[in-house]
Coordinates of C-alpha atoms and ligand atoms in Angstrom, one line a residue:
X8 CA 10.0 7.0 -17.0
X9 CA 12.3 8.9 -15.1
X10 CA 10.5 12.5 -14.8
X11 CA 11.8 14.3 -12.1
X12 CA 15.5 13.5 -11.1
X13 CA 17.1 16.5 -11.0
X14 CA 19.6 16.9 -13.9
X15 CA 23.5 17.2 -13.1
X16 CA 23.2 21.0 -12.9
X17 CA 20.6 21.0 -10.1
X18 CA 22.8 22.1 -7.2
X19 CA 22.2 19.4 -4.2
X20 CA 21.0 21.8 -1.9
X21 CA 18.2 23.0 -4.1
X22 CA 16.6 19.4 -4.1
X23 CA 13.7 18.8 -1.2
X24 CA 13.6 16.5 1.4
X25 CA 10.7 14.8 -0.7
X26 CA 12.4 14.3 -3.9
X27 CA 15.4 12.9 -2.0
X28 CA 13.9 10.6 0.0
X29 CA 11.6 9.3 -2.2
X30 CA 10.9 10.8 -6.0
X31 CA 14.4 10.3 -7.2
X32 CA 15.1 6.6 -5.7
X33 CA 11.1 5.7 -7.1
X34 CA 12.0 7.2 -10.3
X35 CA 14.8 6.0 -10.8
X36 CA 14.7 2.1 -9.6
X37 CA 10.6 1.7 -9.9
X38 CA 10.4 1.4 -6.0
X39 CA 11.4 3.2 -2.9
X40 CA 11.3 1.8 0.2
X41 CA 10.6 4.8 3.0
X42 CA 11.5 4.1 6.9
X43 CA 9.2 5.4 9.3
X44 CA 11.7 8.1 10.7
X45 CA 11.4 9.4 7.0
X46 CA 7.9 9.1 6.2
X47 CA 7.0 11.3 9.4
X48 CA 9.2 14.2 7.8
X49 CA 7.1 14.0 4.9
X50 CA 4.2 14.2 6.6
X51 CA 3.6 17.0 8.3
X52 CA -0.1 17.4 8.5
X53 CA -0.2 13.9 10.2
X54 CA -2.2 13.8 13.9
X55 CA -4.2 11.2 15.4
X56 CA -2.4 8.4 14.0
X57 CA -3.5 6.2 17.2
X58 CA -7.2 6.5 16.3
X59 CA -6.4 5.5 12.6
X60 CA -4.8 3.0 13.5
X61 CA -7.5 1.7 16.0
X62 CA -9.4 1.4 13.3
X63 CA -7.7 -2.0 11.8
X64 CA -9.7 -3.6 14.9
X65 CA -12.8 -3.4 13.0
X66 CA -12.4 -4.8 10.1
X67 CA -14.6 -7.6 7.9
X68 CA -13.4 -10.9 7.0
X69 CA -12.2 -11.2 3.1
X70 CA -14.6 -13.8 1.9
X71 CA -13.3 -13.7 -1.3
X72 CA -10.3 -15.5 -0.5
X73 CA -9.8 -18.8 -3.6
X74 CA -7.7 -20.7 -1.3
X75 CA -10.4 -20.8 1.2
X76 CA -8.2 -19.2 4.0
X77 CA -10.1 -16.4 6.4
X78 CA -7.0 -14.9 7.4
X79 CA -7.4 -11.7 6.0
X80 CA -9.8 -9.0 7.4
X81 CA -10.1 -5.7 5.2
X82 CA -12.1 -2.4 4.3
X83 CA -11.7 -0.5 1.0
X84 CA -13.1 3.2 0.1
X85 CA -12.0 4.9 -3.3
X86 CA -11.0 8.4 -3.7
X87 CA -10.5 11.4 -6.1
X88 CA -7.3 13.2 -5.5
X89 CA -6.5 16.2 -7.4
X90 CA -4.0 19.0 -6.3
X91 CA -5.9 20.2 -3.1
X92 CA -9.2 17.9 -3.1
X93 CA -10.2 15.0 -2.0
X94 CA -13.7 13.5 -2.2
X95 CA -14.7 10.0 -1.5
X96 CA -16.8 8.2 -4.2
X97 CA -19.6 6.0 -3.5
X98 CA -18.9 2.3 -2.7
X99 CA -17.4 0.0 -5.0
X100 CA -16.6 -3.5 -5.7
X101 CA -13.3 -4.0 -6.0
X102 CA -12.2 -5.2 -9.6
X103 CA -8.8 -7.1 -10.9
X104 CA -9.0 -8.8 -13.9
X105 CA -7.2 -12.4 -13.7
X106 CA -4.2 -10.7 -15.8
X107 CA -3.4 -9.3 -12.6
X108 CA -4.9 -11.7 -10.5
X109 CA -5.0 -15.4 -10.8
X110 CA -6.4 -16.1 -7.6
X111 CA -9.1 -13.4 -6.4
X112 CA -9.5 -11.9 -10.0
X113 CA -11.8 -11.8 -12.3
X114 CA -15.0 -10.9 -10.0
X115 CA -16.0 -7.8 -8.4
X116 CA -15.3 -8.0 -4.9
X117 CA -17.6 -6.2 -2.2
X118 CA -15.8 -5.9 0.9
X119 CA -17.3 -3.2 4.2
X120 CA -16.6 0.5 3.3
X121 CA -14.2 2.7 5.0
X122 CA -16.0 3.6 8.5
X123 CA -16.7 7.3 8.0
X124 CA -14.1 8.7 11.2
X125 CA -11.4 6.2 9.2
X126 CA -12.6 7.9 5.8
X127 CA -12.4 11.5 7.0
X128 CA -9.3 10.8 9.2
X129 CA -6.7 13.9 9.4
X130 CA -3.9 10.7 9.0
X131 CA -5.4 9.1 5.8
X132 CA -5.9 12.8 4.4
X133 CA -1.8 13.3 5.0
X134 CA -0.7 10.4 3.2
X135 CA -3.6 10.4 0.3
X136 CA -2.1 13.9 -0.4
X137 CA 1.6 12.8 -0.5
X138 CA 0.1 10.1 -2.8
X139 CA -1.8 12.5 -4.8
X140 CA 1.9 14.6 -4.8
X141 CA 4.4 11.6 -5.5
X142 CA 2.1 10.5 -8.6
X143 CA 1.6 14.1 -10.4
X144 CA 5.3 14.6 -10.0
X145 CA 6.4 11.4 -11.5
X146 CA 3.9 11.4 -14.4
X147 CA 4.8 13.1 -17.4
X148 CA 2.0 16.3 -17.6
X149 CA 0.9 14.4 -20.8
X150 CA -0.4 11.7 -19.2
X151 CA -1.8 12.5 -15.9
X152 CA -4.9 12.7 -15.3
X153 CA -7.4 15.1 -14.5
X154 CA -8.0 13.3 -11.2
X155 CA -6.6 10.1 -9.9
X156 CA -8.4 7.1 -8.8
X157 CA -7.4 6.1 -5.7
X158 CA -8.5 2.5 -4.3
X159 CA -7.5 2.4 -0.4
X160 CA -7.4 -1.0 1.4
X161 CA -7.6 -1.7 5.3
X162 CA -5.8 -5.3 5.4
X163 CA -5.0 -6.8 8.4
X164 CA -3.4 -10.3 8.2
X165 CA -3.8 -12.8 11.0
X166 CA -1.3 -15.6 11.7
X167 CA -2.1 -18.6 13.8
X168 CA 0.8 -21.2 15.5
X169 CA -0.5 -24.3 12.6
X170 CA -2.1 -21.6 10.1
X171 CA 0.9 -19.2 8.8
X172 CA -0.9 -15.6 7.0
X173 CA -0.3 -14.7 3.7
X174 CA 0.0 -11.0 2.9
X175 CA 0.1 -11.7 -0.7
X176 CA -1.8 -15.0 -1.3
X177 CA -1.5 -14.2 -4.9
X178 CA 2.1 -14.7 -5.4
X179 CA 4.0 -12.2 -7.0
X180 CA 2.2 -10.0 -8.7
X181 CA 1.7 -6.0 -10.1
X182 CA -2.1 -5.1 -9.1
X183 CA -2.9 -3.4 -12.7
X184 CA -2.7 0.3 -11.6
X185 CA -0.3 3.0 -11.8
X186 CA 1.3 3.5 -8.4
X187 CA 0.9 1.6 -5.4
X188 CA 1.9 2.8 -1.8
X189 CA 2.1 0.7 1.4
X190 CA 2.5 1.7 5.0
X191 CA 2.5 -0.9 7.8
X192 CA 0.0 0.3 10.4
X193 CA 1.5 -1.9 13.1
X194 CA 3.0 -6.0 13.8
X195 CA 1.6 -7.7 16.6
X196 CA 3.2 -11.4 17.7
X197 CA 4.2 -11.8 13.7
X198 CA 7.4 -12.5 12.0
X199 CA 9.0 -12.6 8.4
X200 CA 6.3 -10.7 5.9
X201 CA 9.4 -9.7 3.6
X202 CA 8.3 -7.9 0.9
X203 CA 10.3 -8.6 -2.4
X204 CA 10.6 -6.5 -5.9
X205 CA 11.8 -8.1 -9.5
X206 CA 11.8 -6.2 -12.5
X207 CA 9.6 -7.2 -15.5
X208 CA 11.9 -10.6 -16.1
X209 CA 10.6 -11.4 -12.4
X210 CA 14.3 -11.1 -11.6
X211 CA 14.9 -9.6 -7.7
X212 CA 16.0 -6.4 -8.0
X213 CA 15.1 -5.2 -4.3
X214 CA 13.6 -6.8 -0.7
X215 CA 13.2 -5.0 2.5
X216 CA 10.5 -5.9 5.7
X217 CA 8.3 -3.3 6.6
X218 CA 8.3 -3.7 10.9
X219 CA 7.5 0.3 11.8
X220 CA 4.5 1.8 12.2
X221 CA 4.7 4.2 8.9
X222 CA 7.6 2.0 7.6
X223 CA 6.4 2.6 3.6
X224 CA 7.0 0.9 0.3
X225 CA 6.0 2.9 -3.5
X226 CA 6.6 1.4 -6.1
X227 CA 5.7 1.6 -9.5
X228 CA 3.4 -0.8 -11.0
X229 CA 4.1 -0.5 -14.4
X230 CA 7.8 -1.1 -13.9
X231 CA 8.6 -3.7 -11.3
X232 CA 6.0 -6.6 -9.6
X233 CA 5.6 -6.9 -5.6
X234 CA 4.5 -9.7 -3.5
X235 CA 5.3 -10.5 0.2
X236 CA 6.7 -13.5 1.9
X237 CA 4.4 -15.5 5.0
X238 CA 3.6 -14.2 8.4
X239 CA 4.4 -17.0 11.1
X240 CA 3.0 -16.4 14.5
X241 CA 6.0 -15.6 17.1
X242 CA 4.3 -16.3 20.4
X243 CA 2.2 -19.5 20.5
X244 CA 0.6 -19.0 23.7
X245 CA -0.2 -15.2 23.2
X246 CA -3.1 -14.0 20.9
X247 CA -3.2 -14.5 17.6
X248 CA -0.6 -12.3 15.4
X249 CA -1.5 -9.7 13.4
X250 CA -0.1 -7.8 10.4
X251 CA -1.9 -4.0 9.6
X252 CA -1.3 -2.3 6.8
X253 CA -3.2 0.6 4.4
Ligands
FE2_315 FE1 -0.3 -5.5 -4.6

């Protein structure tokens, strides 16, 4: 599992700011959470991170929802990543079969595409090319593939004062893929939203709350589950809270 941490005769100032930060913690422990501060470093090619993230304002409400909530709003566009290219493929359902998902799986779920300025943003092209880097690097050469598959999500979570949001409605949970990455987009009038890991006994083995915009949890889905805690509305009297993350 561990592929890329640098054995004991790698001196410590040949090791990059990427594996240090992030490879060598996700390969080792199965998840790395990355702060902000951090992520930026890594991601030099980011710019216009304020339109990006203006685009969580548009987003269409998750009418898939089994619990009958309509707290979650979200987009979804897949991609293939490979070394320098990225190419959008033509909508999708989104499919998770109900090993992985006991309460939306089991259907294909058609939620609104990407908007094309969100799809072709300069900010999602950054991080689905730090994606594209973190998952060659930590896959043995035998079993990568000749292009990943990336599913991308636009969630936003809302949280009214009697109605608490649920990032995770589905519990704990691993989603059935190989890597998962997720960067908070930005909090608005929310509390709590504490994202916990367990190892395959479902014993905690990490938790940490992503608050910063770019704030960043990988993890690796074959290794360890994920799920997050509820969102409770800070504010009564101000707008609804809101919860944005890719
Ligand atoms: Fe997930």
């Amino acid at each position: 599992m561990s592929t890329i941490v640098p054995p004991p005769s790698q001196p410590e100032e040949t090791r990059s700011p990427l594996q240090t930060l992030l490879e060598n913690p996700l390969a080792h422990d199965g998840f790395v959470f990355v702060q902000a501060e951090a992520m930026h470093s890594l991601l030099p090619g980011l710019t216009q991170w304020d339109q990006f993230a203006a685009s969580w304002n548009d987003l269409g409400v998750d009418l898939y929802m089994a619990d009958g909530g309509r707290y979650r709003r979200r987009r979804y566009a897949t991609f293939s990543l490979s070394g320098e290219t990225i190419s959008r493929k033509p909508h999708q359902p989104h499919y998770q079969s109900r090993d992985y998902n006991t309460l939306n799986g089991g259907i294909e779920r058609w939620f609104e595409p990407f908007l094309p300025e969100t799809a072709t943003s300069p900010a999602l092209e950054a991080i689905l090319r730090l994606v594209c880097r973190v998952a060659t690097d930590l896959t043995p050469p035998a079993r990568r593939p000749g292009s990943w598959h990336a599913e991308t999500h636009q969630f936003r979570i809302e949280a009214q004062s009697d109605k608490p949001g649920h990032p995770t409605p589905e519990g704990l949970h691993r989603d059935g893929v190989d890597w998962v990455c997720v960067i908070m987009i930005r909090r608005e009038n929310v509390a709590c939203g504490e994202t916990s890991i367990h190892d395959l006994n479902r014993q905690l083995v990490g938790s940490f709350t992503l608050t910063q915009p770019l704030d960043t949890a990988f993890v690796n889905d074959n290794r360890v589950y994920h799920g997050s805690r509820r969102l409770n509305r800070t504010t009564p009297r101000a707008p609804a809270g809101a919860m944005c993350w890719l």
